[in-house]
Amino acid sequence: MIRTHQAGALRRDDVGATVVLTGWVATRRDHGGVTFLDLRDASGVVQVVSRDLPDVHALRNEWCIKVTGEVGARKEGNENPDLSTGHIEVVATAVEVLSESETPPFPIHGSEPIDSGVDETTRWRYRYLDLRRTGPASALRTRAKIVSVIRRVMERHEFVDVETPYLTRSTPEGARDFLVPVRLQPGHWYALPQSPQLFKQLLMVAGLERYYQIARCFRDEDFRADRTPEFTQLDIEMSFLDEEDVFALTEELFAELWRDVLGVELPTPFPRITYWESMRRYGSDKPDLRFELELVDLTEHMQGTEFRVFQAEHVGAVVVPGGAGYTRKELDGWQEWARSRGAKGIAWLLVPDPATGDGGSELRGSITKLEAERLTSLPAAAGAAPGDAILFAAGPRRTTLELLGALRNAVARQRGLVREEEWRFLWVVDAPMFEPVSSDNPAVAEGAVAGWTAVHHPFTAPTEAYAATFHDDPEHALARAYDVVGNGMELGGGSIRIHQREMQQRVFDVIGLTRDEAQSKFGFLLEAFNYGPPPHGGIAFGLDRLAATLAGTDAIREVMAFPKASSGGDPLTGAPTPVTERQRKEAGIDVRPEL
RNA sequence: GGUCCUGUGGAGCAGCGUGGAGUGCUCGCCGCCCUGUCAAGGCGGAGGUCGCGGGUUCAAAUCCCGUCAGGACCGCCA
């Protein structure tokens, strides 16, 4: 190394040592006769002081330099308690410029928080400068730490790390594939994997018993703050297991991650809740338990009403504590919020509080034309106290619950009900096995079921109760699927797979997959299953979401080294780019093979 | 495919509703001064076709239409 020490690691013990440091000029304070430089390297920042080196006046921020000098204790009163190196400074005897720098496009210094007001476009465009900053860089370090803990836990349990192909066939998940043309077979394309699902099942047939991989996955779908076209999963599969093995492993892994990364002790085991209970109580299959605000079911209460809005399959509500003080504008805001989500709207009722005067003197709301009996008993039925507001939604059961679930989250955020310091994990189990094919085809009548599709994927096993009947009653069949949810975020999910041919065939029958189609799509897996497949199952965790959660950010871009923009492009390299006519020809892009 | 927000010297913002000279703030940048600062301080200075195109108007950063880029959300995505 061309240096002797790390700048940020120097302490009182080093006083008197002659050191050679390298790094970047974070800032300079030039007093004419004495000049201070903050020298930054990966370890942190140290103050360099120069009294008689004429060259230092020419230095500028972000120049890469080498400093030779002696570590000195700072005089009392000159110490900086905010700096871990604040008790010492390096008295420079020589400064060498390793390379000069343009003025950076945004301030760098060193100690900015992760999102310090610089426009993201600019940060991603100059990500290599962004990462000179402590906050953004520490997010990547957190991610590396997470990967390290993961490997430690997986190796402790004798999991085998196997790399599966990135150039492969389409996997049976629902997302669009990224396609890669193949020069040697014009007109034929690889798909980049949406997950290593089929390969890890093959590895179970192969008898590996315990597989894991930190695998890049690709889905050509639209963006969200927590979704990007390429992302990383911790992918796990085990043989001869049941759900308890997956739960125990996950809880051990999470407990160790939270302990080592954040110093937080997670209580285990995580509570479990069924999918439908979660929908009923929270309107979501990934409920945030850091606040209460459980949904109220008023379907019974509205049975037989003349009030048309509430003549619906499901009537539910969120009770907003202290919401009687809502202004008309705020209530209109909720209407707009609901409509922006494609709902017809939400009804509201303010319960007056005589003590504070909030909500006036009588029940007010958009539903006061409701039968008097029903109206006056409504606050009690909803569990609303004086001073509360009740926000209603009515309609088909599932969409109404989902709307109320989103409302629950929005209300909690708006009213500051989320206990931000808490970590609340849970398992959501017993998800439906199938859901109706959402058909935009006008030929399919409103409400009619055009067919069924696997909620999870078609290799997910039914629960014992539905093993014999799921093909006759796909609507109610439950799957041996599980999601792990933390603070309202889906951090991972998996299932116990089907390993019996007969059962697998019935699933294909339900989703309308013919033998030929199944054979052509994943005949290789079915063939493998002819050779004594073990009972198996697994789980996959979104590593980016895990890292973002542990790094304390909502945006998974922050824990990716070179994230994509929401257009799907790479702001730094400018990819994707058009290809030349010659490349098209070589890759056989325009060739249409006989199907 | 859809809805909404944003785009103003290098960075972050204000200005836009109710049109009137590129006006302002914090930082950065350049020069000079300065021997104990902590993202130093003082004085001076440079730097902007207000994303782009069109329209309305005597006059557009401001109003209208289109478009591009970025972001959030719905659809989609287990």
Short mmCIF file of N, CA and C in Angstrom, two decimals, chain A residues 404-523:
data_model
loop_
_atom_site.label_atom_id
_atom_site.label_comp_id
_atom_site.label_asym_id
_atom_site.label_seq_id
_atom_site.Cartn_x
_atom_site.Cartn_y
_atom_site.Cartn_z
N LEU A 404 -60.01 -0.66 2.28
CA LEU A 404 -59.97 -0.31 3.71
C LEU A 404 -58.58 -0.54 4.29
N GLY A 405 -57.89 -1.56 3.80
CA GLY A 405 -56.53 -1.82 4.27
C GLY A 405 -55.60 -0.68 3.88
N ALA A 406 -55.75 -0.21 2.65
CA ALA A 406 -54.93 0.92 2.22
C ALA A 406 -55.30 2.17 3.02
N LEU A 407 -56.59 2.31 3.30
CA LEU A 407 -57.07 3.44 4.09
C LEU A 407 -56.49 3.38 5.50
N ARG A 408 -56.48 2.16 6.05
CA ARG A 408 -55.91 1.96 7.39
C ARG A 408 -54.47 2.46 7.44
N ASN A 409 -53.68 2.08 6.44
CA ASN A 409 -52.29 2.53 6.39
C ASN A 409 -52.19 4.05 6.26
N ALA A 410 -53.03 4.60 5.38
CA ALA A 410 -52.95 6.04 5.12
C ALA A 410 -53.36 6.83 6.36
N VAL A 411 -54.42 6.36 7.03
CA VAL A 411 -54.89 7.05 8.24
C VAL A 411 -53.81 7.00 9.32
N ALA A 412 -53.20 5.82 9.47
CA ALA A 412 -52.18 5.68 10.51
C ALA A 412 -51.01 6.62 10.26
N ARG A 413 -50.61 6.71 9.02
CA ARG A 413 -49.51 7.62 8.68
C ARG A 413 -49.92 9.06 8.95
N GLN A 414 -51.12 9.40 8.48
CA GLN A 414 -51.57 10.77 8.60
C GLN A 414 -51.73 11.19 10.06
N ARG A 415 -52.21 10.29 10.91
CA ARG A 415 -52.46 10.64 12.30
C ARG A 415 -51.26 10.35 13.19
N GLY A 416 -50.17 9.88 12.59
CA GLY A 416 -48.97 9.62 13.38
C GLY A 416 -49.13 8.45 14.35
N LEU A 417 -49.89 7.43 13.94
CA LEU A 417 -50.16 6.30 14.84
C LEU A 417 -49.13 5.19 14.73
N VAL A 418 -48.23 5.30 13.75
CA VAL A 418 -47.25 4.23 13.55
C VAL A 418 -46.13 4.36 14.58
N ARG A 419 -45.90 3.29 15.33
CA ARG A 419 -44.81 3.29 16.31
C ARG A 419 -43.51 2.96 15.57
N GLU A 420 -42.84 4.01 15.12
CA GLU A 420 -41.73 3.86 14.17
C GLU A 420 -40.57 3.05 14.74
N GLU A 421 -40.42 3.02 16.03
CA GLU A 421 -39.27 2.35 16.61
C GLU A 421 -39.46 0.84 16.72
N GLU A 422 -40.70 0.37 16.49
CA GLU A 422 -40.98 -1.05 16.68
C GLU A 422 -40.62 -1.88 15.45
N TRP A 423 -40.32 -3.15 15.70
CA TRP A 423 -40.17 -4.14 14.62
C TRP A 423 -41.22 -5.21 14.84
N ARG A 424 -42.16 -5.31 13.92
CA ARG A 424 -43.25 -6.27 14.10
C ARG A 424 -43.30 -7.22 12.92
N PHE A 425 -42.96 -8.46 13.20
CA PHE A 425 -42.92 -9.49 12.16
C PHE A 425 -44.07 -10.46 12.34
N LEU A 426 -44.49 -11.08 11.26
CA LEU A 426 -45.48 -12.13 11.37
C LEU A 426 -45.44 -12.99 10.11
N TRP A 427 -45.99 -14.17 10.27
CA TRP A 427 -46.19 -15.07 9.13
C TRP A 427 -47.64 -14.98 8.68
N VAL A 428 -47.85 -14.84 7.39
CA VAL A 428 -49.20 -14.93 6.83
C VAL A 428 -49.27 -16.27 6.09
N VAL A 429 -50.17 -17.13 6.56
CA VAL A 429 -50.22 -18.50 6.03
C VAL A 429 -51.59 -18.80 5.43
N ASP A 430 -51.72 -19.96 4.83
CA ASP A 430 -53.00 -20.42 4.28
C ASP A 430 -53.58 -19.46 3.25
N ALA A 431 -52.75 -19.04 2.32
CA ALA A 431 -53.25 -18.18 1.24
C ALA A 431 -54.11 -18.99 0.30
N PRO A 432 -55.00 -18.34 -0.44
CA PRO A 432 -55.77 -19.07 -1.44
C PRO A 432 -54.82 -19.72 -2.44
N MET A 433 -55.23 -20.86 -2.94
CA MET A 433 -54.41 -21.57 -3.90
C MET A 433 -54.59 -20.99 -5.31
N PHE A 434 -55.83 -20.63 -5.60
CA PHE A 434 -56.16 -20.12 -6.94
C PHE A 434 -56.90 -18.81 -6.83
N GLU A 435 -56.83 -18.04 -7.89
CA GLU A 435 -57.70 -16.86 -7.99
C GLU A 435 -58.27 -16.82 -9.38
N PRO A 436 -59.43 -16.16 -9.52
CA PRO A 436 -60.06 -16.12 -10.83
C PRO A 436 -59.15 -15.39 -11.81
N VAL A 437 -59.14 -15.85 -13.05
CA VAL A 437 -58.43 -15.14 -14.10
C VAL A 437 -59.11 -13.80 -14.28
N SER A 438 -58.35 -12.73 -14.12
CA SER A 438 -58.95 -11.41 -14.36
C SER A 438 -59.03 -11.23 -15.85
N SER A 439 -60.25 -11.17 -16.34
CA SER A 439 -60.43 -11.12 -17.79
C SER A 439 -60.96 -9.77 -18.22
N ASP A 440 -60.25 -9.17 -19.17
CA ASP A 440 -60.76 -7.93 -19.76
C ASP A 440 -61.66 -8.23 -20.96
N ASN A 441 -61.84 -9.51 -21.19
CA ASN A 441 -62.62 -9.92 -22.34
C ASN A 441 -64.11 -9.63 -22.09
N PRO A 442 -64.72 -8.74 -22.89
CA PRO A 442 -66.13 -8.39 -22.66
C PRO A 442 -67.06 -9.58 -22.86
N ALA A 443 -66.58 -10.61 -23.55
CA ALA A 443 -67.41 -11.79 -23.74
C ALA A 443 -67.65 -12.52 -22.43
N VAL A 444 -66.72 -12.32 -21.47
CA VAL A 444 -66.92 -12.94 -20.17
C VAL A 444 -67.82 -12.03 -19.33
N ALA A 445 -68.93 -12.55 -18.89
CA ALA A 445 -69.90 -11.74 -18.17
C ALA A 445 -69.32 -11.22 -16.87
N GLU A 446 -69.82 -10.05 -16.48
CA GLU A 446 -69.42 -9.45 -15.20
C GLU A 446 -69.63 -10.45 -14.07
N GLY A 447 -68.59 -10.66 -13.28
CA GLY A 447 -68.75 -11.56 -12.14
C GLY A 447 -68.53 -13.01 -12.47
N ALA A 448 -68.57 -13.35 -13.76
CA ALA A 448 -68.35 -14.75 -14.12
C ALA A 448 -66.87 -15.08 -14.03
N VAL A 449 -66.58 -16.31 -13.74
CA VAL A 449 -65.19 -16.73 -13.64
C VAL A 449 -64.77 -17.37 -14.96
N ALA A 450 -63.77 -16.75 -15.58
CA ALA A 450 -63.34 -17.24 -16.88
C ALA A 450 -62.40 -18.44 -16.72
N GLY A 451 -61.83 -18.54 -15.54
CA GLY A 451 -60.89 -19.62 -15.31
C GLY A 451 -60.09 -19.32 -14.05
N TRP A 452 -59.16 -20.20 -13.75
CA TRP A 452 -58.39 -20.04 -12.52
C TRP A 452 -56.91 -19.96 -12.82
N THR A 453 -56.21 -19.24 -11.97
CA THR A 453 -54.77 -19.17 -12.11
C THR A 453 -54.16 -19.36 -10.73
N ALA A 454 -52.96 -19.90 -10.68
CA ALA A 454 -52.32 -20.15 -9.39
C ALA A 454 -51.89 -18.83 -8.78
N VAL A 455 -52.27 -18.62 -7.52
CA VAL A 455 -51.88 -17.38 -6.85
C VAL A 455 -50.37 -17.35 -6.68
N HIS A 456 -49.81 -18.44 -6.23
CA HIS A 456 -48.39 -18.53 -5.93
C HIS A 456 -47.67 -18.95 -7.21
N HIS A 457 -47.52 -20.21 -7.43
CA HIS A 457 -47.18 -20.76 -8.73
C HIS A 457 -47.71 -22.18 -8.75
N PRO A 458 -47.79 -22.80 -9.91
CA PRO A 458 -48.57 -24.04 -10.02
C PRO A 458 -47.94 -25.25 -9.34
N PHE A 459 -46.79 -25.08 -8.67
CA PHE A 459 -46.19 -26.22 -7.97
C PHE A 459 -46.44 -26.16 -6.48
N THR A 460 -47.23 -25.18 -6.06
CA THR A 460 -47.54 -25.01 -4.64
C THR A 460 -48.54 -26.05 -4.18
N ALA A 461 -48.25 -26.71 -3.08
CA ALA A 461 -49.13 -27.78 -2.59
C ALA A 461 -50.34 -27.20 -1.87
N PRO A 462 -51.47 -27.90 -1.94
CA PRO A 462 -52.64 -27.51 -1.15
C PRO A 462 -52.46 -27.91 0.31
N THR A 463 -53.20 -27.24 1.19
CA THR A 463 -53.20 -27.69 2.58
C THR A 463 -53.88 -29.04 2.65
N GLU A 464 -53.64 -29.75 3.74
CA GLU A 464 -54.15 -31.10 3.88
C GLU A 464 -55.66 -31.15 3.68
N ALA A 465 -56.34 -30.13 4.21
CA ALA A 465 -57.80 -30.13 4.15
C ALA A 465 -58.33 -30.07 2.73
N TYR A 466 -57.52 -29.50 1.80
CA TYR A 466 -58.01 -29.32 0.44
C TYR A 466 -57.31 -30.24 -0.55
N ALA A 467 -56.44 -31.12 -0.04
CA ALA A 467 -55.64 -31.96 -0.94
C ALA A 467 -56.52 -32.81 -1.85
N ALA A 468 -57.62 -33.28 -1.31
CA ALA A 468 -58.46 -34.18 -2.09
C ALA A 468 -59.50 -33.42 -2.92
N THR A 469 -59.78 -32.16 -2.55
CA THR A 469 -60.95 -31.48 -3.13
C THR A 469 -60.64 -30.23 -3.93
N PHE A 470 -59.38 -29.80 -3.94
CA PHE A 470 -59.13 -28.46 -4.50
C PHE A 470 -59.57 -28.34 -5.96
N HIS A 471 -59.51 -29.44 -6.68
CA HIS A 471 -59.87 -29.34 -8.10
C HIS A 471 -61.36 -29.19 -8.29
N ASP A 472 -62.15 -29.62 -7.30
CA ASP A 472 -63.60 -29.43 -7.39
C ASP A 472 -64.02 -28.05 -6.85
N ASP A 473 -63.19 -27.49 -6.00
CA ASP A 473 -63.56 -26.24 -5.34
C ASP A 473 -62.36 -25.30 -5.29
N PRO A 474 -61.90 -24.90 -6.47
CA PRO A 474 -60.68 -24.07 -6.50
C PRO A 474 -60.85 -22.76 -5.75
N GLU A 475 -62.09 -22.27 -5.70
CA GLU A 475 -62.31 -20.95 -5.10
C GLU A 475 -61.87 -20.93 -3.63
N HIS A 476 -62.15 -22.01 -2.91
CA HIS A 476 -61.88 -21.99 -1.47
C HIS A 476 -60.59 -22.69 -1.08
N ALA A 477 -59.95 -23.35 -2.03
CA ALA A 477 -58.77 -24.14 -1.68
C ALA A 477 -57.66 -23.26 -1.14
N LEU A 478 -56.99 -23.74 -0.09
CA LEU A 478 -55.88 -23.00 0.52
C LEU A 478 -54.57 -23.71 0.22
N ALA A 479 -53.52 -22.92 0.14
CA ALA A 479 -52.22 -23.44 -0.24
C ALA A 479 -51.27 -23.49 0.95
N ARG A 480 -50.30 -24.39 0.86
CA ARG A 480 -49.26 -24.44 1.89
C ARG A 480 -48.21 -23.38 1.57
N ALA A 481 -48.69 -22.14 1.48
CA ALA A 481 -47.82 -21.01 1.16
C ALA A 481 -47.71 -20.11 2.37
N TYR A 482 -46.60 -19.40 2.46
CA TYR A 482 -46.38 -18.53 3.62
C TYR A 482 -45.57 -17.32 3.18
N ASP A 483 -45.92 -16.18 3.76
CA ASP A 483 -45.16 -14.96 3.55
C ASP A 483 -44.66 -14.48 4.89
N VAL A 484 -43.44 -13.98 4.93
CA VAL A 484 -42.97 -13.32 6.15
C VAL A 484 -43.05 -11.82 5.92
N VAL A 485 -43.71 -11.16 6.86
CA VAL A 485 -44.01 -9.74 6.73
C VAL A 485 -43.38 -9.01 7.90
N GLY A 486 -42.71 -7.92 7.61
CA GLY A 486 -42.11 -7.10 8.66
C GLY A 486 -42.52 -5.65 8.48
N ASN A 487 -43.14 -5.06 9.50
CA ASN A 487 -43.55 -3.66 9.45
C ASN A 487 -44.32 -3.33 8.17
N GLY A 488 -45.18 -4.25 7.76
CA GLY A 488 -46.03 -3.97 6.60
C GLY A 488 -45.36 -4.24 5.27
N MET A 489 -44.17 -4.82 5.29
CA MET A 489 -43.49 -5.12 4.04
C MET A 489 -43.36 -6.62 3.85
N GLU A 490 -43.66 -7.09 2.65
CA GLU A 490 -43.44 -8.50 2.36
C GLU A 490 -41.95 -8.69 2.14
N LEU A 491 -41.31 -9.39 3.07
CA LEU A 491 -39.85 -9.56 2.98
C LEU A 491 -39.49 -10.90 2.36
N GLY A 492 -40.43 -11.83 2.34
CA GLY A 492 -40.13 -13.12 1.74
C GLY A 492 -41.39 -13.95 1.65
N GLY A 493 -41.31 -14.96 0.81
CA GLY A 493 -42.46 -15.84 0.66
C GLY A 493 -42.04 -17.15 0.05
N GLY A 494 -42.83 -18.18 0.32
CA GLY A 494 -42.50 -19.47 -0.25
C GLY A 494 -43.63 -20.45 -0.02
N SER A 495 -43.32 -21.71 -0.27
CA SER A 495 -44.37 -22.72 -0.13
C SER A 495 -43.75 -24.10 -0.04
N ILE A 496 -44.59 -25.04 0.39
CA ILE A 496 -44.29 -26.44 0.24
C ILE A 496 -44.77 -26.84 -1.15
N ARG A 497 -43.92 -27.57 -1.89
CA ARG A 497 -44.25 -27.86 -3.28
C ARG A 497 -44.98 -29.20 -3.40
N ILE A 498 -45.56 -29.37 -4.57
CA ILE A 498 -46.18 -30.66 -4.89
C ILE A 498 -45.08 -31.61 -5.36
N HIS A 499 -45.10 -32.85 -4.86
CA HIS A 499 -44.10 -33.79 -5.37
C HIS A 499 -44.75 -35.07 -5.91
N GLN A 500 -46.11 -35.02 -6.01
CA GLN A 500 -46.80 -36.20 -6.55
C GLN A 500 -47.42 -35.86 -7.90
N ARG A 501 -47.18 -36.73 -8.86
CA ARG A 501 -47.64 -36.48 -10.22
C ARG A 501 -49.14 -36.25 -10.31
N GLU A 502 -49.86 -37.07 -9.61
CA GLU A 502 -51.32 -37.05 -9.71
C GLU A 502 -51.85 -35.69 -9.24
N MET A 503 -51.32 -35.22 -8.14
CA MET A 503 -51.76 -33.93 -7.61
C MET A 503 -51.36 -32.79 -8.54
N GLN A 504 -50.15 -32.90 -9.07
CA GLN A 504 -49.67 -31.87 -10.00
C GLN A 504 -50.58 -31.79 -11.22
N GLN A 505 -51.01 -32.96 -11.70
CA GLN A 505 -51.86 -32.97 -12.88
C GLN A 505 -53.19 -32.28 -12.58
N ARG A 506 -53.71 -32.49 -11.38
CA ARG A 506 -54.99 -31.86 -11.04
C ARG A 506 -54.85 -30.33 -10.99
N VAL A 507 -53.69 -29.84 -10.51
CA VAL A 507 -53.47 -28.38 -10.52
C VAL A 507 -53.48 -27.87 -11.95
N PHE A 508 -52.77 -28.59 -12.83
CA PHE A 508 -52.76 -28.16 -14.23
C PHE A 508 -54.17 -28.17 -14.80
N ASP A 509 -54.96 -29.15 -14.43
CA ASP A 509 -56.34 -29.22 -14.90
C ASP A 509 -57.12 -27.98 -14.47
N VAL A 510 -56.94 -27.59 -13.19
CA VAL A 510 -57.68 -26.43 -12.68
C VAL A 510 -57.31 -25.17 -13.44
N ILE A 511 -56.03 -24.97 -13.68
CA ILE A 511 -55.63 -23.74 -14.36
C ILE A 511 -55.70 -23.87 -15.88
N GLY A 512 -56.28 -24.97 -16.33
CA GLY A 512 -56.54 -25.11 -17.77
C GLY A 512 -55.30 -25.34 -18.59
N LEU A 513 -54.30 -25.96 -17.99
CA LEU A 513 -53.07 -26.24 -18.72
C LEU A 513 -53.15 -27.67 -19.26
N THR A 514 -53.13 -27.79 -20.56
CA THR A 514 -53.20 -29.13 -21.14
C THR A 514 -51.89 -29.87 -20.93
N ARG A 515 -51.97 -31.21 -21.13
CA ARG A 515 -50.75 -32.00 -20.99
C ARG A 515 -49.68 -31.52 -21.94
N ASP A 516 -50.08 -31.19 -23.15
CA ASP A 516 -49.11 -30.74 -24.14
C ASP A 516 -48.45 -29.43 -23.72
N GLU A 517 -49.32 -28.52 -23.24
CA GLU A 517 -48.78 -27.23 -22.82
C GLU A 517 -47.82 -27.39 -21.65
N ALA A 518 -48.24 -28.19 -20.67
CA ALA A 518 -47.39 -28.43 -19.51
C ALA A 518 -46.07 -29.04 -19.95
N GLN A 519 -46.18 -29.99 -20.87
CA GLN A 519 -44.99 -30.67 -21.36
C GLN A 519 -44.04 -29.69 -22.05
N SER A 520 -44.62 -28.79 -22.84
CA SER A 520 -43.74 -27.89 -23.58
C SER A 520 -43.17 -26.80 -22.68
N LYS A 521 -43.91 -26.41 -21.63
CA LYS A 521 -43.44 -25.33 -20.77
C LYS A 521 -42.39 -25.82 -19.78
N PHE A 522 -42.70 -26.90 -19.07
CA PHE A 522 -41.72 -27.38 -18.09
C PHE A 522 -41.74 -28.90 -18.01
N GLY A 523 -41.77 -29.51 -19.19
CA GLY A 523 -41.70 -30.96 -19.27
C GLY A 523 -40.46 -31.50 -18.59
#
